[in-house]
Amino acid sequence: MEIDENYGMIEDIWQTLFEIFDDEAKKKNIALHYTINVEHEHILTDVTKVKEIFVNILSNTMKYTPSGGSVMINIDELPCSGPGYMIVRTRVSDTGIGMSQEYLTNIFEAFTRERNTTKSKIAGTGLGMSIVKKYVELLGGTIDVESELGKGSTFTVTLKHKIADENYYVKNYAENPETYSEILKDRKILLAEDNDLNAEIAEAILERAGLKTERVEDGIQCVNKIEKMPAGTYDMILMDIQMPKMNGYKATQAIRRLPDKDKAYIPIVAMTANAFEEDKRDAFAAGMNGHIAKPIQVDKLLSTLAEVWGKEMTDETDCHV
């Protein structure tokens, strides 16, 4: 495993996670709250692994907390002796079924599950906490758990992050008085993404910016959806490249060959695993209008979509002059 360091905002990371689990909490009647108390909001870290750590922890927390319970997340910055770094301590506490002291000694070993959860038929592989511990250690952090049967559990995670220089986040919007949200509000995005976690993150970002989303899981489904639905149903496609059955390049080429030109010319933005120039060239060669790299950065995603949409509208206006 390697660290893929990139820029992120602590508030954005947690807002995304909160939105992913908010619907589940409401369905189970679980009170879900979080507080953030950090001095340095902008960080350089492996944002995807940070999210995966807490997706695993929160998934278990929601799974083992009964209806009427509560989950509290506290994010605090701790003093750090290393210049240019910060330490974030995150505590996730629930009022769930808890764990025995015997099981706590084995919780971070692969394929271990508390016996009372297997008896109660609660689904799970037992792999999650083993992966979480590896990711936490890879990021130079620690993870501890306190629990008591029938009284809930508290996971405490500390992670060390670089503090991002202001060049990463200070932007000049003077040339474009419209915000991304104003440009993109109420646009409908067809999201082609086979990975559930990546899809949930993208949907949360898009919906928070005022866009409407619909998801398909591979290139064939994406092409079929465009063919089946009336032209204008979707304003844009956000297309993952690495998908089963038909990848994003082939799906784009199939859409561009559709006889209905209104469907064939729909704006398509590629999502790839990196930002190499070769990937950008391949995306444009396949007929795509834009390119963003994973893991998704909120500002970059919205600015790219706004730029592609704005160019599309300009091109349409020019065609009608």
C-alpha positions as a LaTeX table, in Angstrom:
\begin{tabular}{lrrr}
\hline
Residue & $x$ (\AA) & $y$ (\AA) & $z$ (\AA) \\
\hline
Met1 & 0.00 & 0.00 & 0.00 \\
Glu2 & 1.22 & 3.48 & $-0.83$ \\
Ile3 & 0.20 & 6.97 & 0.24 \\
Asp4 & $-1.36$ & 9.10 & $-2.49$ \\
Glu5 & $-1.01$ & 12.54 & $-0.94$ \\
Asn6 & $-3.38$ & 15.25 & $-2.10$ \\
Tyr7 & $-5.12$ & 18.41 & $-0.91$ \\
Gly8 & $-8.26$ & 18.29 & 1.20 \\
Met9 & $-10.33$ & 20.28 & 3.68 \\
Ile10 & $-11.25$ & 18.64 & 6.99 \\
Glu11 & $-14.73$ & 20.17 & 6.90 \\
Asp12 & $-15.32$ & 18.87 & 3.35 \\
Ile13 & $-14.13$ & 15.37 & 4.24 \\
Trp14 & $-16.48$ & 15.15 & 7.20 \\
Gln15 & $-19.41$ & 16.83 & 5.51 \\
Thr16 & $-19.17$ & 14.19 & 2.79 \\
Leu17 & $-19.00$ & 11.34 & 5.32 \\
Phe18 & $-21.85$ & 12.80 & 7.32 \\
Glu19 & $-24.06$ & 13.03 & 4.26 \\
Ile20 & $-23.26$ & 9.43 & 3.28 \\
Phe21 & $-24.54$ & 8.11 & 6.63 \\
Asp22 & $-27.24$ & 10.67 & 7.35 \\
Asp23 & $-29.98$ & 8.82 & 5.45 \\
Glu24 & $-29.15$ & 5.53 & 7.16 \\
Ala25 & $-29.22$ & 7.26 & 10.55 \\
Lys26 & $-32.65$ & 8.72 & 9.84 \\
Lys27 & $-34.01$ & 5.34 & 8.70 \\
Lys28 & $-32.80$ & 3.69 & 11.91 \\
Asn29 & $-33.81$ & 6.65 & 14.09 \\
Ile30 & $-30.21$ & 7.17 & 15.22 \\
Ala31 & $-29.07$ & 10.64 & 16.29 \\
Leu32 & $-25.90$ & 11.43 & 14.30 \\
His33 & $-23.84$ & 14.49 & 15.26 \\
Tyr34 & $-20.30$ & 15.76 & 14.79 \\
Thr35 & $-18.19$ & 18.69 & 16.00 \\
Ile36 & $-14.99$ & 20.05 & 14.46 \\
Asn37 & $-12.46$ & 22.04 & 16.46 \\
Val38 & $-9.32$ & 22.53 & 14.35 \\
Glu39 & $-7.06$ & 25.50 & 13.72 \\
His40 & $-5.68$ & 24.24 & 10.39 \\
Glu41 & $-8.54$ & 23.39 & 8.05 \\
His42 & $-6.48$ & 22.79 & 4.89 \\
Ile43 & $-4.34$ & 19.64 & 4.78 \\
Leu44 & $-2.24$ & 17.41 & 2.54 \\
Thr45 & $-2.99$ & 13.73 & 3.10 \\
Asp46 & $-4.31$ & 10.62 & 1.38 \\
Val47 & $-7.91$ & 11.82 & 1.38 \\
Thr48 & $-9.26$ & 8.56 & $-0.04$ \\
Lys49 & $-7.67$ & 6.43 & 2.70 \\
Val50 & $-8.84$ & 8.86 & 5.39 \\
Lys51 & $-12.40$ & 8.51 & 4.11 \\
Glu52 & $-12.09$ & 4.72 & 3.89 \\
Ile53 & $-10.90$ & 4.57 & 7.51 \\
Phe54 & $-13.97$ & 6.39 & 8.77 \\
Val55 & $-16.40$ & 4.78 & 6.33 \\
Asn56 & $-15.41$ & 1.43 & 7.86 \\
Ile57 & $-15.70$ & 2.68 & 11.43 \\
Leu58 & $-19.00$ & 4.48 & 10.83 \\
Ser59 & $-20.44$ & 1.51 & 8.93 \\
Asn60 & $-19.84$ & $-0.71$ & 11.95 \\
Thr61 & $-21.11$ & 1.96 & 14.30 \\
Met62 & $-24.37$ & 2.32 & 12.39 \\
Lys63 & $-24.70$ & $-1.44$ & 11.99 \\
Tyr64 & $-24.38$ & $-2.21$ & 15.70 \\
Thr65 & $-26.29$ & 0.77 & 17.12 \\
Pro66 & $-29.99$ & $-0.03$ & 17.59 \\
Ser67 & $-32.91$ & 2.24 & 16.74 \\
Gly68 & $-33.18$ & 5.17 & 19.13 \\
Gly69 & $-29.44$ & 5.22 & 19.78 \\
Ser70 & $-26.88$ & 7.91 & 19.04 \\
Val71 & $-23.51$ & 8.38 & 17.36 \\
Met72 & $-21.25$ & 11.30 & 18.26 \\
Ile73 & $-18.12$ & 12.28 & 16.32 \\
Asn74 & $-15.62$ & 14.76 & 17.79 \\
Ile75 & $-12.75$ & 16.04 & 15.63 \\
Asp76 & $-10.03$ & 18.01 & 17.48 \\
Glu77 & $-6.59$ & 19.30 & 16.55 \\
Leu78 & $-3.79$ & 18.30 & 18.96 \\
Pro79 & $-0.41$ & 20.00 & 19.41 \\
Cys80 & 2.26 & 18.70 & 17.02 \\
Ser81 & 6.02 & 19.12 & 17.51 \\
Gly82 & 6.80 & 18.65 & 13.82 \\
Pro83 & 6.87 & 21.97 & 11.95 \\
Gly84 & 4.42 & 22.07 & 9.08 \\
Tyr85 & 2.34 & 19.20 & 10.46 \\
Met86 & $-0.83$ & 18.83 & 12.51 \\
Ile87 & $-2.41$ & 15.98 & 14.44 \\
Val88 & $-6.15$ & 15.35 & 14.24 \\
Arg89 & $-7.83$ & 13.24 & 16.91 \\
Thr90 & $-11.21$ & 11.82 & 15.94 \\
Arg91 & $-13.46$ & 10.11 & 18.48 \\
Val92 & $-16.45$ & 8.12 & 17.24 \\
Ser93 & $-18.73$ & 7.14 & 20.13 \\
Asp94 & $-21.95$ & 5.14 & 19.91 \\
Thr95 & $-24.60$ & 3.69 & 22.20 \\
Gly96 & $-24.53$ & 0.35 & 20.41 \\
Ile97 & $-24.30$ & $-3.25$ & 21.59 \\
Gly98 & $-20.65$ & $-2.91$ & 22.59 \\
Met99 & $-17.92$ & $-5.56$ & 22.66 \\
Ser100 & $-16.51$ & $-7.92$ & 25.27 \\
Gln101 & $-13.09$ & $-7.22$ & 26.77 \\
Glu102 & $-11.90$ & $-10.55$ & 25.38 \\
Tyr103 & $-12.85$ & $-9.58$ & 21.83 \\
Leu104 & $-11.21$ & $-6.14$ & 22.10 \\
Thr105 & $-7.77$ & $-7.80$ & 22.17 \\
Asn106 & $-8.42$ & $-9.33$ & 18.71 \\
Ile107 & $-10.53$ & $-6.66$ & 17.02 \\
Phe108 & $-7.82$ & $-5.57$ & 14.58 \\
Glu109 & $-7.06$ & $-9.09$ & 13.33 \\
Ala110 & $-8.53$ & $-10.11$ & 9.97 \\
Phe111 & $-11.64$ & $-12.31$ & 9.93 \\
Thr112 & $-12.53$ & $-11.78$ & 13.58 \\
Arg113 & $-16.06$ & $-10.97$ & 14.69 \\
Glu114 & $-17.74$ & $-10.80$ & 18.08 \\
Arg115 & $-19.72$ & $-14.00$ & 18.70 \\
Asn116 & $-22.90$ & $-12.16$ & 19.71 \\
Thr117 & $-22.99$ & $-10.40$ & 16.29 \\
Thr118 & $-22.78$ & $-13.67$ & 14.36 \\
Lys119 & $-25.55$ & $-15.15$ & 16.48 \\
Ser120 & $-27.72$ & $-12.11$ & 15.81 \\
Lys121 & $-27.22$ & $-12.60$ & 12.03 \\
Ile122 & $-25.65$ & $-9.14$ & 11.55 \\
Ala123 & $-23.89$ & $-9.21$ & 8.18 \\
Gly124 & $-20.16$ & $-8.58$ & 7.85 \\
Thr125 & $-16.86$ & $-10.13$ & 6.77 \\
Gly126 & $-14.73$ & $-9.17$ & 9.76 \\
Leu127 & $-12.13$ & $-7.61$ & 7.43 \\
Gly128 & $-12.88$ & $-3.95$ & 8.09 \\
Met129 & $-10.92$ & $-3.24$ & 11.27 \\
Ser130 & $-7.81$ & $-5.03$ & 10.03 \\
Ile131 & $-7.74$ & $-2.77$ & 6.96 \\
Val132 & $-8.50$ & 0.31 & 9.05 \\
Lys133 & $-5.51$ & $-0.36$ & 11.33 \\
Lys134 & $-3.17$ & $-0.80$ & 8.34 \\
Tyr135 & $-4.37$ & 2.48 & 6.81 \\
Val136 & $-4.06$ & 4.36 & 10.11 \\
Glu137 & $-0.49$ & 3.13 & 10.61 \\
Leu138 & 0.38 & 3.92 & 6.99 \\
Leu139 & $-0.70$ & 7.52 & 7.68 \\
Gly140 & 1.49 & 7.66 & 10.80 \\
Gly141 & $-1.42$ & 7.47 & 13.23 \\
Thr142 & $-2.87$ & 5.39 & 16.02 \\
Ile143 & $-6.23$ & 3.76 & 16.69 \\
Asp144 & $-7.69$ & 2.65 & 20.03 \\
Val145 & $-11.08$ & 1.33 & 21.05 \\
Glu146 & $-12.93$ & 1.31 & 24.35 \\
Ser147 & $-16.09$ & $-0.73$ & 24.72 \\
Glu148 & $-18.38$ & $-2.52$ & 27.14 \\
Leu149 & $-21.12$ & $-4.98$ & 26.33 \\
Gly150 & $-24.48$ & $-3.25$ & 26.22 \\
Lys151 & $-22.97$ & 0.22 & 26.69 \\
Gly152 & $-21.52$ & 1.10 & 23.32 \\
Ser153 & $-18.04$ & 1.71 & 21.90 \\
Thr154 & $-15.63$ & 4.59 & 21.33 \\
Phe155 & $-13.01$ & 4.51 & 18.56 \\
Thr156 & $-10.21$ & 7.07 & 18.88 \\
Val157 & $-8.10$ & 7.72 & 15.79 \\
Thr158 & $-5.15$ & 10.12 & 15.58 \\
Leu159 & $-3.74$ & 11.00 & 12.17 \\
Lys160 & $-0.77$ & 13.20 & 11.28 \\
His161 & $-1.27$ & 15.49 & 8.28 \\
Lys162 & 0.84 & 18.07 & 6.49 \\
Ile163 & $-0.57$ & 21.59 & 6.72 \\
Ala164 & $-1.40$ & 22.77 & 3.19 \\
Asp165 & 0.22 & 25.96 & 1.93 \\
Glu166 & $-2.28$ & 28.66 & 1.00 \\
Asn167 & $-1.36$ & 28.21 & $-2.67$ \\
Tyr168 & $-3.50$ & 25.08 & $-2.60$ \\
Tyr169 & $-6.68$ & 26.85 & $-1.66$ \\
Val170 & $-6.49$ & 30.61 & $-2.19$ \\
Lys171 & $-8.16$ & 31.28 & $-5.53$ \\
Asn172 & $-9.08$ & 34.45 & $-7.39$ \\
Tyr173 & $-12.67$ & 34.43 & $-8.57$ \\
Ala174 & $-12.68$ & 38.06 & $-9.77$ \\
Glu175 & $-12.83$ & 37.05 & $-13.43$ \\
Asn176 & $-15.88$ & 34.86 & $-12.84$ \\
Pro177 & $-18.46$ & 36.50 & $-10.55$ \\
Glu178 & $-20.76$ & 33.50 & $-10.80$ \\
Thr179 & $-20.12$ & 30.75 & $-8.27$ \\
Tyr180 & $-19.99$ & 27.11 & $-9.31$ \\
Ser181 & $-23.30$ & 26.50 & $-7.56$ \\
Glu182 & $-25.04$ & 29.24 & $-9.54$ \\
Ile183 & $-23.75$ & 27.84 & $-12.84$ \\
Leu184 & $-24.53$ & 24.21 & $-12.03$ \\
Lys185 & $-27.69$ & 24.52 & $-9.93$ \\
Asp186 & $-30.43$ & 22.01 & $-10.89$ \\
Arg187 & $-28.34$ & 20.42 & $-13.66$ \\
Lys188 & $-28.85$ & 16.65 & $-13.89$ \\
Ile189 & $-25.72$ & 14.50 & $-13.94$ \\
Leu190 & $-25.59$ & 10.86 & $-15.06$ \\
Leu191 & $-22.83$ & 9.34 & $-12.91$ \\
Ala192 & $-21.16$ & 6.22 & $-14.36$ \\
Glu193 & $-19.16$ & 4.68 & $-11.49$ \\
Asp194 & $-18.83$ & 1.03 & $-10.45$ \\
Asn195 & $-17.28$ & 1.63 & $-7.01$ \\
Asp196 & $-19.94$ & 2.20 & $-4.33$ \\
Leu197 & $-17.77$ & 4.36 & $-2.06$ \\
Asn198 & $-16.56$ & 6.58 & $-4.92$ \\
Ala199 & $-20.15$ & 6.92 & $-6.14$ \\
Glu200 & $-21.44$ & 7.93 & $-2.70$ \\
Ile201 & $-18.70$ & 10.54 & $-2.34$ \\
Ala202 & $-19.33$ & 11.99 & $-5.81$ \\
Glu203 & $-23.11$ & 12.05 & $-5.28$ \\
Ala204 & $-22.74$ & 13.80 & $-1.93$ \\
Ile205 & $-20.48$ & 16.50 & $-3.44$ \\
Leu206 & $-22.74$ & 17.04 & $-6.46$ \\
Glu207 & $-26.00$ & 17.14 & $-4.52$ \\
Arg208 & $-24.54$ & 19.53 & $-1.97$ \\
Ala209 & $-23.69$ & 21.85 & $-4.89$ \\
Gly210 & $-27.31$ & 21.78 & $-6.05$ \\
Leu211 & $-27.02$ & 19.20 & $-8.84$ \\
Lys212 & $-29.28$ & 16.20 & $-9.34$ \\
Thr213 & $-27.65$ & 12.82 & $-9.90$ \\
Glu214 & $-28.53$ & 9.40 & $-11.23$ \\
Arg215 & $-26.06$ & 6.53 & $-11.14$ \\
Val216 & $-25.22$ & 3.62 & $-13.43$ \\
Glu217 & $-22.54$ & 1.03 & $-12.66$ \\
Asp218 & $-20.81$ & 0.36 & $-15.98$ \\
Gly219 & $-20.36$ & 1.69 & $-19.50$ \\
Ile220 & $-23.05$ & $-0.50$ & $-21.06$ \\
Gln221 & $-25.66$ & 0.77 & $-18.58$ \\
Cys222 & $-24.55$ & 4.34 & $-19.31$ \\
Val223 & $-24.94$ & 3.98 & $-23.08$ \\
Asn224 & $-28.29$ & 2.19 & $-22.68$ \\
Lys225 & $-29.56$ & 4.95 & $-20.38$ \\
Ile226 & $-28.68$ & 7.68 & $-22.89$ \\
Glu227 & $-30.28$ & 5.72 & $-25.73$ \\
Lys228 & $-33.46$ & 4.97 & $-23.76$ \\
Met229 & $-34.16$ & 8.37 & $-22.18$ \\
Pro230 & $-35.30$ & 11.43 & $-24.16$ \\
Ala231 & $-32.63$ & 13.91 & $-25.24$ \\
Gly232 & $-32.14$ & 16.56 & $-22.57$ \\
Thr233 & $-32.89$ & 14.20 & $-19.65$ \\
Tyr234 & $-29.28$ & 14.61 & $-18.53$ \\
Asp235 & $-27.18$ & 17.76 & $-18.84$ \\
Met236 & $-23.85$ & 15.99 & $-18.47$ \\
Ile237 & $-22.17$ & 12.61 & $-17.86$ \\
Leu238 & $-19.49$ & 12.11 & $-15.20$ \\
Met239 & $-17.74$ & 9.00 & $-16.51$ \\
Asp240 & $-15.37$ & 6.72 & $-14.61$ \\
Ile241 & $-12.77$ & 5.19 & $-16.91$ \\
Gln242 & $-12.07$ & 1.84 & $-15.22$ \\
Met243 & $-15.43$ & 0.05 & $-15.24$ \\
Pro244 & $-16.41$ & $-3.58$ & $-15.91$ \\
Lys245 & $-18.12$ & $-4.74$ & $-19.12$ \\
Met246 & $-17.39$ & $-1.48$ & $-20.97$ \\
Asn247 & $-14.88$ & 1.16 & $-19.85$ \\
Gly248 & $-15.44$ & 4.89 & $-19.99$ \\
Tyr249 & $-13.55$ & 5.45 & $-23.24$ \\
Lys250 & $-15.60$ & 2.87 & $-25.16$ \\
Ala251 & $-18.85$ & 4.11 & $-23.62$ \\
Thr252 & $-18.03$ & 7.66 & $-24.71$ \\
Gln253 & $-17.22$ & 6.55 & $-28.23$ \\
Ala254 & $-20.53$ & 4.62 & $-28.40$ \\
Ile255 & $-22.48$ & 7.69 & $-27.26$ \\
Arg256 & $-20.71$ & 9.93 & $-29.77$ \\
Arg257 & $-21.84$ & 7.57 & $-32.58$ \\
Leu258 & $-25.55$ & 7.74 & $-31.65$ \\
Pro259 & $-27.76$ & 8.87 & $-34.58$ \\
Asp260 & $-29.60$ & 11.40 & $-32.38$ \\
Lys261 & $-27.10$ & 14.28 & $-32.36$ \\
Asp262 & $-28.69$ & 15.91 & $-29.29$ \\
Lys263 & $-27.79$ & 12.75 & $-27.36$ \\
Ala264 & $-24.46$ & 12.20 & $-29.09$ \\
Tyr265 & $-23.13$ & 15.64 & $-28.17$ \\
Ile266 & $-23.91$ & 15.51 & $-24.42$ \\
Pro267 & $-20.93$ & 16.85 & $-22.40$ \\
Ile268 & $-18.87$ & 14.02 & $-20.83$ \\
Val269 & $-16.24$ & 14.50 & $-18.12$ \\
Ala270 & $-13.77$ & 11.69 & $-17.40$ \\
Met271 & $-12.80$ & 10.49 & $-13.92$ \\
Thr272 & $-9.42$ & 8.70 & $-13.87$ \\
Ala273 & $-7.09$ & 7.32 & $-11.23$ \\
Asn274 & $-4.43$ & 9.96 & $-11.88$ \\
Ala275 & $-3.73$ & 13.30 & $-13.57$ \\
Phe276 & $-1.07$ & 12.32 & $-16.09$ \\
Glu277 & $-1.13$ & 14.21 & $-19.36$ \\
Glu278 & $-1.49$ & 10.87 & $-21.16$ \\
Asp279 & $-4.80$ & 10.25 & $-19.37$ \\
Lys280 & $-6.07$ & 13.68 & $-20.34$ \\
Arg281 & $-5.09$ & 13.10 & $-23.96$ \\
Asp282 & $-6.82$ & 9.71 & $-23.99$ \\
Ala283 & $-9.97$ & 11.26 & $-22.55$ \\
Phe284 & $-10.12$ & 13.99 & $-25.17$ \\
Ala285 & $-9.21$ & 11.53 & $-27.93$ \\
Ala286 & $-12.23$ & 9.41 & $-26.94$ \\
Gly287 & $-14.47$ & 12.44 & $-27.36$ \\
Met288 & $-14.70$ & 13.63 & $-23.76$ \\
Asn289 & $-15.02$ & 17.30 & $-22.86$ \\
Gly290 & $-13.10$ & 17.38 & $-19.59$ \\
His291 & $-11.00$ & 15.36 & $-17.15$ \\
Ile292 & $-10.59$ & 15.14 & $-13.38$ \\
Ala293 & $-8.34$ & 12.88 & $-11.33$ \\
Lys294 & $-9.31$ & 10.76 & $-8.35$ \\
Pro295 & $-9.54$ & 11.10 & $-5.44$ \\
Ile296 & $-12.07$ & 13.80 & $-6.15$ \\
Gln297 & $-11.30$ & 17.31 & $-4.91$ \\
Val298 & $-14.46$ & 19.34 & $-4.44$ \\
Asp299 & $-13.25$ & 22.60 & $-5.98$ \\
Lys300 & $-11.63$ & 20.84 & $-8.93$ \\
Leu301 & $-14.72$ & 18.77 & $-9.68$ \\
Leu302 & $-17.12$ & 21.70 & $-9.56$ \\
Ser303 & $-14.83$ & 24.06 & $-11.48$ \\
Thr304 & $-14.33$ & 21.46 & $-14.23$ \\
Leu305 & $-18.06$ & 20.79 & $-14.55$ \\
Ala306 & $-18.81$ & 24.52 & $-14.57$ \\
Glu307 & $-16.13$ & 25.15 & $-17.20$ \\
Val308 & $-17.39$ & 22.34 & $-19.45$ \\
Trp309 & $-21.03$ & 23.39 & $-19.02$ \\
Gly310 & $-20.19$ & 27.06 & $-19.65$ \\
Lys311 & $-18.26$ & 26.19 & $-22.81$ \\
Glu312 & $-21.11$ & 23.99 & $-24.02$ \\
Met313 & $-23.59$ & 26.82 & $-23.57$ \\
Thr314 & $-21.26$ & 29.26 & $-25.36$ \\
Asp315 & $-20.82$ & 26.83 & $-28.28$ \\
Glu316 & $-24.61$ & 26.39 & $-28.57$ \\
Thr317 & $-25.12$ & 30.15 & $-28.56$ \\
Asp318 & $-22.45$ & 30.61 & $-31.25$ \\
Cys319 & $-24.14$ & 27.97 & $-33.39$ \\
His320 & $-27.42$ & 29.86 & $-33.32$ \\
Val321 & $-25.99$ & 33.28 & $-34.20$ \\
\hline
\end{tabular}
